[in-house]
PDB file of C-alpha atoms in Angstrom:
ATOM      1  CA  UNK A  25     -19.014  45.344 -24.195  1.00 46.00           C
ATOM      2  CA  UNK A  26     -23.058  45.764 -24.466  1.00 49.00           C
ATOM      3  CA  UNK A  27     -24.403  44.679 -27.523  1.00 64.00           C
ATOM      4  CA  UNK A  28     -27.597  45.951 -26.621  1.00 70.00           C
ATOM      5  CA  UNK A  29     -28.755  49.838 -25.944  1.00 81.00           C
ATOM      6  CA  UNK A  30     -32.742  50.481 -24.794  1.00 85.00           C
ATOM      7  CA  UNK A  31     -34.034  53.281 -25.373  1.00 86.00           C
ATOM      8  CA  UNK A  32     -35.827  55.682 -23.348  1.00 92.00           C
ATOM      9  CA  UNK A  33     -33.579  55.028 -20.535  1.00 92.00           C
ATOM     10  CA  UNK A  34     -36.825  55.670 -18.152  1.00 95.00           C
ATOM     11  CA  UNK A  35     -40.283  55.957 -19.023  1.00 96.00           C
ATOM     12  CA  UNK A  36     -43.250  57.466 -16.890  1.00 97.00           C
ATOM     13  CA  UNK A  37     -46.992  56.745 -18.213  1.00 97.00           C
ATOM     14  CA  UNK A  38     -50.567  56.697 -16.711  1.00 97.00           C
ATOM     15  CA  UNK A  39     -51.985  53.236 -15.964  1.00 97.00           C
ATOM     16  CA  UNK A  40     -54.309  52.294 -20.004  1.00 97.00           C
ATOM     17  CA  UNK A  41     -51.792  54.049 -21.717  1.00 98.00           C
ATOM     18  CA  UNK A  42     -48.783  51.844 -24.704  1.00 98.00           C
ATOM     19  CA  UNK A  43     -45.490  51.768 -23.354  1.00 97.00           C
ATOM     20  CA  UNK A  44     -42.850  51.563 -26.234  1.00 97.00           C
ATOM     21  CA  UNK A  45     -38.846  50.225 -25.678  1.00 97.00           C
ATOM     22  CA  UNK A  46     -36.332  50.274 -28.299  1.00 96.00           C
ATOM     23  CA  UNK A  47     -33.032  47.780 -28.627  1.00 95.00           C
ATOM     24  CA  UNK A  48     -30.343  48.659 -30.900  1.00 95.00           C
ATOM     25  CA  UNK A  49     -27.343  46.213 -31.414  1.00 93.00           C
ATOM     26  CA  UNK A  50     -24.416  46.125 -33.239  1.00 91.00           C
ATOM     27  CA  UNK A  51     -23.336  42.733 -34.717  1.00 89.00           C
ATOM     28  CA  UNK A  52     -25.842  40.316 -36.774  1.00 90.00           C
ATOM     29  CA  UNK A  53     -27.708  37.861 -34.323  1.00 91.00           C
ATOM     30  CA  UNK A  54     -29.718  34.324 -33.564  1.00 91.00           C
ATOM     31  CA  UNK A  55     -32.281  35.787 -31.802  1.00 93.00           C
ATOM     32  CA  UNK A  56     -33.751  38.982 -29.537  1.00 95.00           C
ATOM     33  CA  UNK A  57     -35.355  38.436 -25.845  1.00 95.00           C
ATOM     34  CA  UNK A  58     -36.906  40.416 -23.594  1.00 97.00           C
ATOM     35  CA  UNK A  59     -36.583  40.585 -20.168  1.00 97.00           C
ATOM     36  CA  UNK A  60     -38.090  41.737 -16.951  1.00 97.00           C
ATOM     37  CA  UNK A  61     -37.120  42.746 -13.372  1.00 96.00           C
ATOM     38  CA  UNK A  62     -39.070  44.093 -10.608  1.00 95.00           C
ATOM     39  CA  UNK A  63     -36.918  46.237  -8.221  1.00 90.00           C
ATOM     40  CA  UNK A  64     -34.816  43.941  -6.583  1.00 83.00           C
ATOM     41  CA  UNK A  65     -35.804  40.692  -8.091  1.00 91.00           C
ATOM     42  CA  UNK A  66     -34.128  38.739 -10.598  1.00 93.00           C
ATOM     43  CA  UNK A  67     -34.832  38.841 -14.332  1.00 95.00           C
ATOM     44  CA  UNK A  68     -37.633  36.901 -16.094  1.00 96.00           C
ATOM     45  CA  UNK A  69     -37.849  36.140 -19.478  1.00 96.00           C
ATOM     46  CA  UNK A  70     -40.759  37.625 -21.264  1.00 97.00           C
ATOM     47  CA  UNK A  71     -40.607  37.079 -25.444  1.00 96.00           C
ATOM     48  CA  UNK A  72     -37.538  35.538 -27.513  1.00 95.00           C
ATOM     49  CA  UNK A  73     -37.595  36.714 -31.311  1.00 96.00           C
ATOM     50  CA  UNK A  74     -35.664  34.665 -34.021  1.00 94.00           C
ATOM     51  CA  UNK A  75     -33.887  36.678 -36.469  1.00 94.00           C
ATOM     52  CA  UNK A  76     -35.966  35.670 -39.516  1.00 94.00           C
ATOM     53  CA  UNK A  77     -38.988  36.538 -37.609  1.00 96.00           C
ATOM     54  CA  UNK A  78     -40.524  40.359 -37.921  1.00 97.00           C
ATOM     55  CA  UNK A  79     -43.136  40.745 -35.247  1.00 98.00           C
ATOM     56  CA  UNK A  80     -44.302  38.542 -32.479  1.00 97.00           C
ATOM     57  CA  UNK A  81     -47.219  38.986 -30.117  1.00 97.00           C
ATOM     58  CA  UNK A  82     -47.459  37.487 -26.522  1.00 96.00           C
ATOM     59  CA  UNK A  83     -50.905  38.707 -24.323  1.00 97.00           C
ATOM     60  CA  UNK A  84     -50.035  42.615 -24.373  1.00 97.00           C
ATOM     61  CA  UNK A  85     -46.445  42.249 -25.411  1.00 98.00           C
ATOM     62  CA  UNK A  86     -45.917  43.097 -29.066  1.00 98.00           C
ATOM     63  CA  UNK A  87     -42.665  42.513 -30.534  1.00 98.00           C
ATOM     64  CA  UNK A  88     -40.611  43.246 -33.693  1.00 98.00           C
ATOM     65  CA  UNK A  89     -37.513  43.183 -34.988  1.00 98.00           C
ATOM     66  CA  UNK A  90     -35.779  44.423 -37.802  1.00 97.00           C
ATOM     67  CA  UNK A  91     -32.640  43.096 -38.637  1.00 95.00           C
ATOM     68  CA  UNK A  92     -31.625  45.600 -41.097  1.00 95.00           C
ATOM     69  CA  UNK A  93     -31.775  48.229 -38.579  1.00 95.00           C
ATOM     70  CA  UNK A  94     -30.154  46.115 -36.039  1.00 95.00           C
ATOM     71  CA  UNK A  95     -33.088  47.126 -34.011  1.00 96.00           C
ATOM     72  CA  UNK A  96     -35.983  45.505 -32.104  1.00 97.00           C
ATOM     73  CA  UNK A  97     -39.206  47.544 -30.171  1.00 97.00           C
ATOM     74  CA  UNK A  98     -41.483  46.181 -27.153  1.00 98.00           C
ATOM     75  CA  UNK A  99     -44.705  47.338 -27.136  1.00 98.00           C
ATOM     76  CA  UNK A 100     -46.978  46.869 -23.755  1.00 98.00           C
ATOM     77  CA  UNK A 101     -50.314  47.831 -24.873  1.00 98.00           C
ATOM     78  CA  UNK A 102     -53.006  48.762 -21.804  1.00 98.00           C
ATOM     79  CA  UNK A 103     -50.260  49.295 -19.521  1.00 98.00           C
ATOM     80  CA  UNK A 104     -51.032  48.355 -15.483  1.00 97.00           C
ATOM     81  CA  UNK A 105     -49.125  49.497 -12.474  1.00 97.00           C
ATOM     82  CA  UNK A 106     -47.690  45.907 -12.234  1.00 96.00           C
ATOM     83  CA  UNK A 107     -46.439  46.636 -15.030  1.00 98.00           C
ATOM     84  CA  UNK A 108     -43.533  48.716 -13.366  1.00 98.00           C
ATOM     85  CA  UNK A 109     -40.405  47.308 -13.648  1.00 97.00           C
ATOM     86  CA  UNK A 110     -37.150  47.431 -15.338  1.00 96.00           C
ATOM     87  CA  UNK A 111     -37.579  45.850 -18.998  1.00 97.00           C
ATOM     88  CA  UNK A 112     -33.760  44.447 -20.527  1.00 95.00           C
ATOM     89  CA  UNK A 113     -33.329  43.154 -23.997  1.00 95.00           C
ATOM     90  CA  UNK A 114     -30.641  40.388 -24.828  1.00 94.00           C
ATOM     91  CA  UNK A 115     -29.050  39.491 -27.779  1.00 93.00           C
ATOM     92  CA  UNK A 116     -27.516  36.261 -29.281  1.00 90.00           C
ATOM     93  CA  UNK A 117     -25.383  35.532 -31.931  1.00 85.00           C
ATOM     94  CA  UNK A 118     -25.127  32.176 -33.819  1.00 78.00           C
ATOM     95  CA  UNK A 119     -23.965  28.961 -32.989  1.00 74.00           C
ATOM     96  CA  UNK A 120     -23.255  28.337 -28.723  1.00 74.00           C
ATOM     97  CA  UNK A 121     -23.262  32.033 -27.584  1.00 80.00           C
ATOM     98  CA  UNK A 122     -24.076  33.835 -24.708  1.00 87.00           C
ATOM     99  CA  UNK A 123     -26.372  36.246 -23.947  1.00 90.00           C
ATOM    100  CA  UNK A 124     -25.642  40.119 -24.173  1.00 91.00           C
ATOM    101  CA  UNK A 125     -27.937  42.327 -22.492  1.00 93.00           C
ATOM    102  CA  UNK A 126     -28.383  45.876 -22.869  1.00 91.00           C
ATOM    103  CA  UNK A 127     -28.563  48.053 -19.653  1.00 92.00           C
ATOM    104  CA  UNK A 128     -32.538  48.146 -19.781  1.00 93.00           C
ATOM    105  CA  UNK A 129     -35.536  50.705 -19.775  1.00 95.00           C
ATOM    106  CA  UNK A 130     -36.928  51.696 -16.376  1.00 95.00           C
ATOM    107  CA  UNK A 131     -40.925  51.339 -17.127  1.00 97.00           C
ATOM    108  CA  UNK A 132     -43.168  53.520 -14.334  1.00 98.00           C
ATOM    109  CA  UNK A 133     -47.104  53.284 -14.867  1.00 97.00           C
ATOM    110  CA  UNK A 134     -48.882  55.269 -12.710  1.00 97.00           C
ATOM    111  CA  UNK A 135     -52.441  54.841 -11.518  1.00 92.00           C
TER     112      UNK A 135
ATOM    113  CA  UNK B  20     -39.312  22.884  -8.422  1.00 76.00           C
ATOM    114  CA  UNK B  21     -37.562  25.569  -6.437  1.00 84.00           C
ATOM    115  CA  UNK B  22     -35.594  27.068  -9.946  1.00 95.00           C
ATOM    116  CA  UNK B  23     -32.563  28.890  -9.191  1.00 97.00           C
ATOM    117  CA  UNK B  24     -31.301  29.386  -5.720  1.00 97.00           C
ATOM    118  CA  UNK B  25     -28.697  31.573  -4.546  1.00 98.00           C
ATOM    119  CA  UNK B  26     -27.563  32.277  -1.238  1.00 97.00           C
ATOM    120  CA  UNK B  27     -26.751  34.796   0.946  1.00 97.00           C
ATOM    121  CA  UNK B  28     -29.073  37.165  -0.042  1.00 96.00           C
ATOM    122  CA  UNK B  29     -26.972  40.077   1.228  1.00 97.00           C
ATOM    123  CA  UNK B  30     -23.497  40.377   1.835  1.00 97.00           C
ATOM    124  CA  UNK B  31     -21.232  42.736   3.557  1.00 97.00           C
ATOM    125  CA  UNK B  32     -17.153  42.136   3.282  1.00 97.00           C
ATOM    126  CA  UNK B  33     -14.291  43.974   3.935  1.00 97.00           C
ATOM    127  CA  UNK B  34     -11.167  44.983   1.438  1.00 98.00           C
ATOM    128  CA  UNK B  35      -9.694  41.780   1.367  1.00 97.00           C
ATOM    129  CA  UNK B  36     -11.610  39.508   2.527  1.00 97.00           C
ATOM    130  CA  UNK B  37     -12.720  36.375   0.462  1.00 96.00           C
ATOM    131  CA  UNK B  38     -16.381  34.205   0.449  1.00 96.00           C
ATOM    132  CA  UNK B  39     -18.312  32.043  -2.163  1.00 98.00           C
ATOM    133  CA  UNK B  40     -21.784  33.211  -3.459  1.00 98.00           C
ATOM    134  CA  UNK B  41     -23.430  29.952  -3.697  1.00 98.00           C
ATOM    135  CA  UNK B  42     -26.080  29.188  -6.733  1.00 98.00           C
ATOM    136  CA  UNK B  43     -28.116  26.186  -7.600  1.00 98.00           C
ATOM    137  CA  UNK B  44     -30.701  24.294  -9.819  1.00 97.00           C
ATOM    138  CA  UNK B  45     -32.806  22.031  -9.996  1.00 96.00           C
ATOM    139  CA  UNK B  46     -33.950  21.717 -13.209  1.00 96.00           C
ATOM    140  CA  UNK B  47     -30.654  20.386 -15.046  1.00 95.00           C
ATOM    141  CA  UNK B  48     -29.881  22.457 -16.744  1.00 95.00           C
ATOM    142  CA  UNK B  49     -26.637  22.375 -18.499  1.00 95.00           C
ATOM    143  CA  UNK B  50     -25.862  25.992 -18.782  1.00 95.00           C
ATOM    144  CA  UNK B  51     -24.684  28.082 -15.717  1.00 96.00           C
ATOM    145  CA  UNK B  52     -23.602  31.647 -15.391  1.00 96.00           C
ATOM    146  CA  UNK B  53     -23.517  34.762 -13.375  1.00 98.00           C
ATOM    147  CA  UNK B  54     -23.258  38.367 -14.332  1.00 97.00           C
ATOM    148  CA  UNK B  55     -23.192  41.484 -12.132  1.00 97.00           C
ATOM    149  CA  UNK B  56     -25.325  44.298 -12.165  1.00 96.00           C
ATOM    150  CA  UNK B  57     -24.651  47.655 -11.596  1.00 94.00           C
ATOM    151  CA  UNK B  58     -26.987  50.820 -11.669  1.00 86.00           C
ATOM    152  CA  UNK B  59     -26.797  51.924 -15.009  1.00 79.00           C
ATOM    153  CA  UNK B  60     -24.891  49.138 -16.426  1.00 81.00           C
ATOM    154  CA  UNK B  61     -27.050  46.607 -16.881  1.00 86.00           C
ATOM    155  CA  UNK B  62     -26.021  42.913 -16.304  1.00 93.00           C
ATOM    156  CA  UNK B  63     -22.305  41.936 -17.608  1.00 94.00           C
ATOM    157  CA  UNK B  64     -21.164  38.381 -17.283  1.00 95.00           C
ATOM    158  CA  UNK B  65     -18.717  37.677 -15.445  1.00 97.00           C
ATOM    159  CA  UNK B  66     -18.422  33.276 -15.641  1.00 97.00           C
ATOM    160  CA  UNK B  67     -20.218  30.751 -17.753  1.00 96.00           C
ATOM    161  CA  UNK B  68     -20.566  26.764 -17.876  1.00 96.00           C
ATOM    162  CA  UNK B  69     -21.394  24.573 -20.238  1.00 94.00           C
ATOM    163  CA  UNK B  70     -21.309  21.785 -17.892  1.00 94.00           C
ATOM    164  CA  UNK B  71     -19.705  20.189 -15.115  1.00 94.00           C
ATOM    165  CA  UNK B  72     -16.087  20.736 -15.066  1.00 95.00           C
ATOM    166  CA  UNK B  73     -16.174  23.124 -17.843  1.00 95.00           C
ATOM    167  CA  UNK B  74     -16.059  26.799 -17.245  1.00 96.00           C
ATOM    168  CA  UNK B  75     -15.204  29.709 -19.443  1.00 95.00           C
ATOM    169  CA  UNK B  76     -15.051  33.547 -18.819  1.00 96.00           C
ATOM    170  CA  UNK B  77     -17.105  36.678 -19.791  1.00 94.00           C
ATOM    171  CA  UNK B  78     -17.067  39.832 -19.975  1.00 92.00           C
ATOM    172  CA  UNK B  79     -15.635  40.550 -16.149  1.00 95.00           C
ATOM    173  CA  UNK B  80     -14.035  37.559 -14.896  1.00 97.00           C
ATOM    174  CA  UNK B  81     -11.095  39.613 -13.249  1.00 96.00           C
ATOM    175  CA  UNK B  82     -11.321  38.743  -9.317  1.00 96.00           C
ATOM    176  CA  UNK B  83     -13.288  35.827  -9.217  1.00 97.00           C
ATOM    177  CA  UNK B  84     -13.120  32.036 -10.005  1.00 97.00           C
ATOM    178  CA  UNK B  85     -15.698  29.515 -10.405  1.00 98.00           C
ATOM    179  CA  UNK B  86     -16.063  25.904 -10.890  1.00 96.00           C
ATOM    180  CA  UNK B  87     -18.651  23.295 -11.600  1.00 97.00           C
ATOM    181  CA  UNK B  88     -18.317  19.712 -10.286  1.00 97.00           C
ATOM    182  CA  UNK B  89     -22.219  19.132 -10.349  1.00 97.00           C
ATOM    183  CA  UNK B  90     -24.417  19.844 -12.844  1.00 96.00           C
ATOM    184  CA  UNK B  91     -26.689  21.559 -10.193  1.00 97.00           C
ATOM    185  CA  UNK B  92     -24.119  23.744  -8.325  1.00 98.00           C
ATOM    186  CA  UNK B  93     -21.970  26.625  -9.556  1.00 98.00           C
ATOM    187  CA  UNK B  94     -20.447  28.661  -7.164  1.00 98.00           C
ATOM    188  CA  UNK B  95     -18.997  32.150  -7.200  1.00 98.00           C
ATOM    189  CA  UNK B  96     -15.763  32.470  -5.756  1.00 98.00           C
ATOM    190  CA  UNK B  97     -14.306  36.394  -4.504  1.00 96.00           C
ATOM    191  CA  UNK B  98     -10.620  35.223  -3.362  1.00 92.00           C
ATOM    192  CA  UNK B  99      -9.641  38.975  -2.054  1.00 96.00           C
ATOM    193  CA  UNK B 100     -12.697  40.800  -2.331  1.00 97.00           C
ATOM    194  CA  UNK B 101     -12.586  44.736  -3.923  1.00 97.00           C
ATOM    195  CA  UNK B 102     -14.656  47.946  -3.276  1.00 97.00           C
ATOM    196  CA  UNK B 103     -14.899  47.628  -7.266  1.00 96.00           C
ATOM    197  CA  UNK B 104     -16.905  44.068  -6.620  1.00 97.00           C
ATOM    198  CA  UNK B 105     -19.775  46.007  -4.742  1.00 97.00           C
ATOM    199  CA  UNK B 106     -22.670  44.881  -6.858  1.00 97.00           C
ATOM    200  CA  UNK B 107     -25.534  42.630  -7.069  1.00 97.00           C
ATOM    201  CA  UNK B 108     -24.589  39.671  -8.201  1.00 98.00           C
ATOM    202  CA  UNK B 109     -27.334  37.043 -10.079  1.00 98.00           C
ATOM    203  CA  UNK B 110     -26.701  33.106 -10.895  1.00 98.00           C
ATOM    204  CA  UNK B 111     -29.006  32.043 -14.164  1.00 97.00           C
ATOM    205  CA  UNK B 112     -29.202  28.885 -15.668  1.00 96.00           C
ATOM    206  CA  UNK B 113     -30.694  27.751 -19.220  1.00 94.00           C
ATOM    207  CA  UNK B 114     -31.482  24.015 -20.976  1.00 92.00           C
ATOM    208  CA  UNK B 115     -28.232  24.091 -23.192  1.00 85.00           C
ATOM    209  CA  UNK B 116     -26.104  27.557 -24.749  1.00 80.00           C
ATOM    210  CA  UNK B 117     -28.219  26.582 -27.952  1.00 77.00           C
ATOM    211  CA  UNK B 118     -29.967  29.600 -29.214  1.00 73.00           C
ATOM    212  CA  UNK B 119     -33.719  29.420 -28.445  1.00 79.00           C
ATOM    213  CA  UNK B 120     -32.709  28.733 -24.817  1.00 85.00           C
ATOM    214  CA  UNK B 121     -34.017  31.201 -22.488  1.00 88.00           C
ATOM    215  CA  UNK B 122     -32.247  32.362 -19.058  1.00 93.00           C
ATOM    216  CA  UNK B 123     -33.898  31.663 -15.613  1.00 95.00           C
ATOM    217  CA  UNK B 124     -32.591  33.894 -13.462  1.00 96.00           C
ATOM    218  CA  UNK B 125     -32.021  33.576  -9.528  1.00 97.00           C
ATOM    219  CA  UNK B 126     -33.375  35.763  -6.689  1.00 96.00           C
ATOM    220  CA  UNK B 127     -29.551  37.800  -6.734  1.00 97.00           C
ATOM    221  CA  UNK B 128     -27.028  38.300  -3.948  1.00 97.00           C
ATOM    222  CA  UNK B 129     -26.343  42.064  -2.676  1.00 97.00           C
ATOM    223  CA  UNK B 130     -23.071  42.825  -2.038  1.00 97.00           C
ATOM    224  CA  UNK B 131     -20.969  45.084  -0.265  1.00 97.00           C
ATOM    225  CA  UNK B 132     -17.506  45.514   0.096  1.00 97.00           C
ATOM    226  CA  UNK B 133     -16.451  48.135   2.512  1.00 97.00           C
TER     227      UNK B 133
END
């Protein structure tokens, strides 16, 4: 089953405007990623968060986690119509695990 | 480096039938998997590997093997393909299962079983 669940399942906003994703999970983890896939391409990873970290920053990407709330946000600040895409967070737990994903946020900036 | 590869790129089969989605690398990495994605789903995994000539199963494995005699190939194998197994299909690969390893993923395979 999906550890992971983003929230707003799709999200419309004009081209300079934040985009905000939320990630719950449900069992204590290793770390939080972020992915990304244009329509019909594979994923790419964008950000990996370790669980004793809060917030991490990556060009516009602003990520945080809090572990207490089993819950994790990506912000995309100054948003860009290549921005479009699909965003998926991934979960994993300790030790040799595998990746969860959640079943993603559909991100559509228009110009 | 050409990353992950997977081939075909589309796929049409009929109830029954069987066929091998084919996935490399060429980075060597240790880890192989693939997972399925279906629209509102999101990507379950269906076979892992930790190396060559072990494999282990995820969340789907029902209807399809795999193996790994190379660390750079892992194939995907549908023995009697299934309506149900209409999906696309992607390969990824990471350094190790250790957990700061991050997933490169391949290009996907659509497929469709009629």
């Amino acid at each position: 089953s999906q550890q992971g669940e983003e929230d707003p399942q799709a999200l419309s906003i004009q081209e300079g405007e934040n985009a905000t994703m939320n990630c719950s999970y449900k069992t204590s983890i290793n770390n939080l990623q972020w992915y990304r896939q244009n329509s019909g391409r594979g994923l790419v990873h964008l950000i990996l968060i370790r669980s004793n970290e809060r917030e991490k920053h990556s060009g516009r990407l602003r990520v945080t986690l809090d572990t207490s709330k089993k819950s994790s946000s990506l912000l995309i600040t100054a948003s860009r119509a290549a921005d479009t895409a699909s965003y998926f967070c991934a979960t994993r737990g300790s030790g040799y695990s595998t990746l969860t994903f959640g079943k993603g946020t559909m991100l559509l900036v228009s110009p | 480096n050409a990353g992950v590869t997977q081939t075909p790129k589309f796929q049409v089969l009929k109830t029954g039938q069987s066929m091998t989605l084919q996935c490399a690398q060429d980075m060597n990495h240790e880890y192989m998997s693939w997972y399925r994605q279906d629209p509102g789903m999101g990507l379950r995994l269906i076979h892992y590997s930790v190396g060559a000539g072990i494999t282990d199963q995820g969340e789907v494995p029902n209807g399809y093997n795999v193996s790994r005699s190379t660390t750079e190939d892992f194939p995907l194998r549908l023995l009697s393909a299934a309506p149900s197994q209409t999906s696309v299909y992607f390969c990824a690969s990471s350094p190790t299962l250790a957990g700061q390893d991050t997933q490169y993923f391949g290009p996907g395979t659509r497929l469709t079983v009629l």
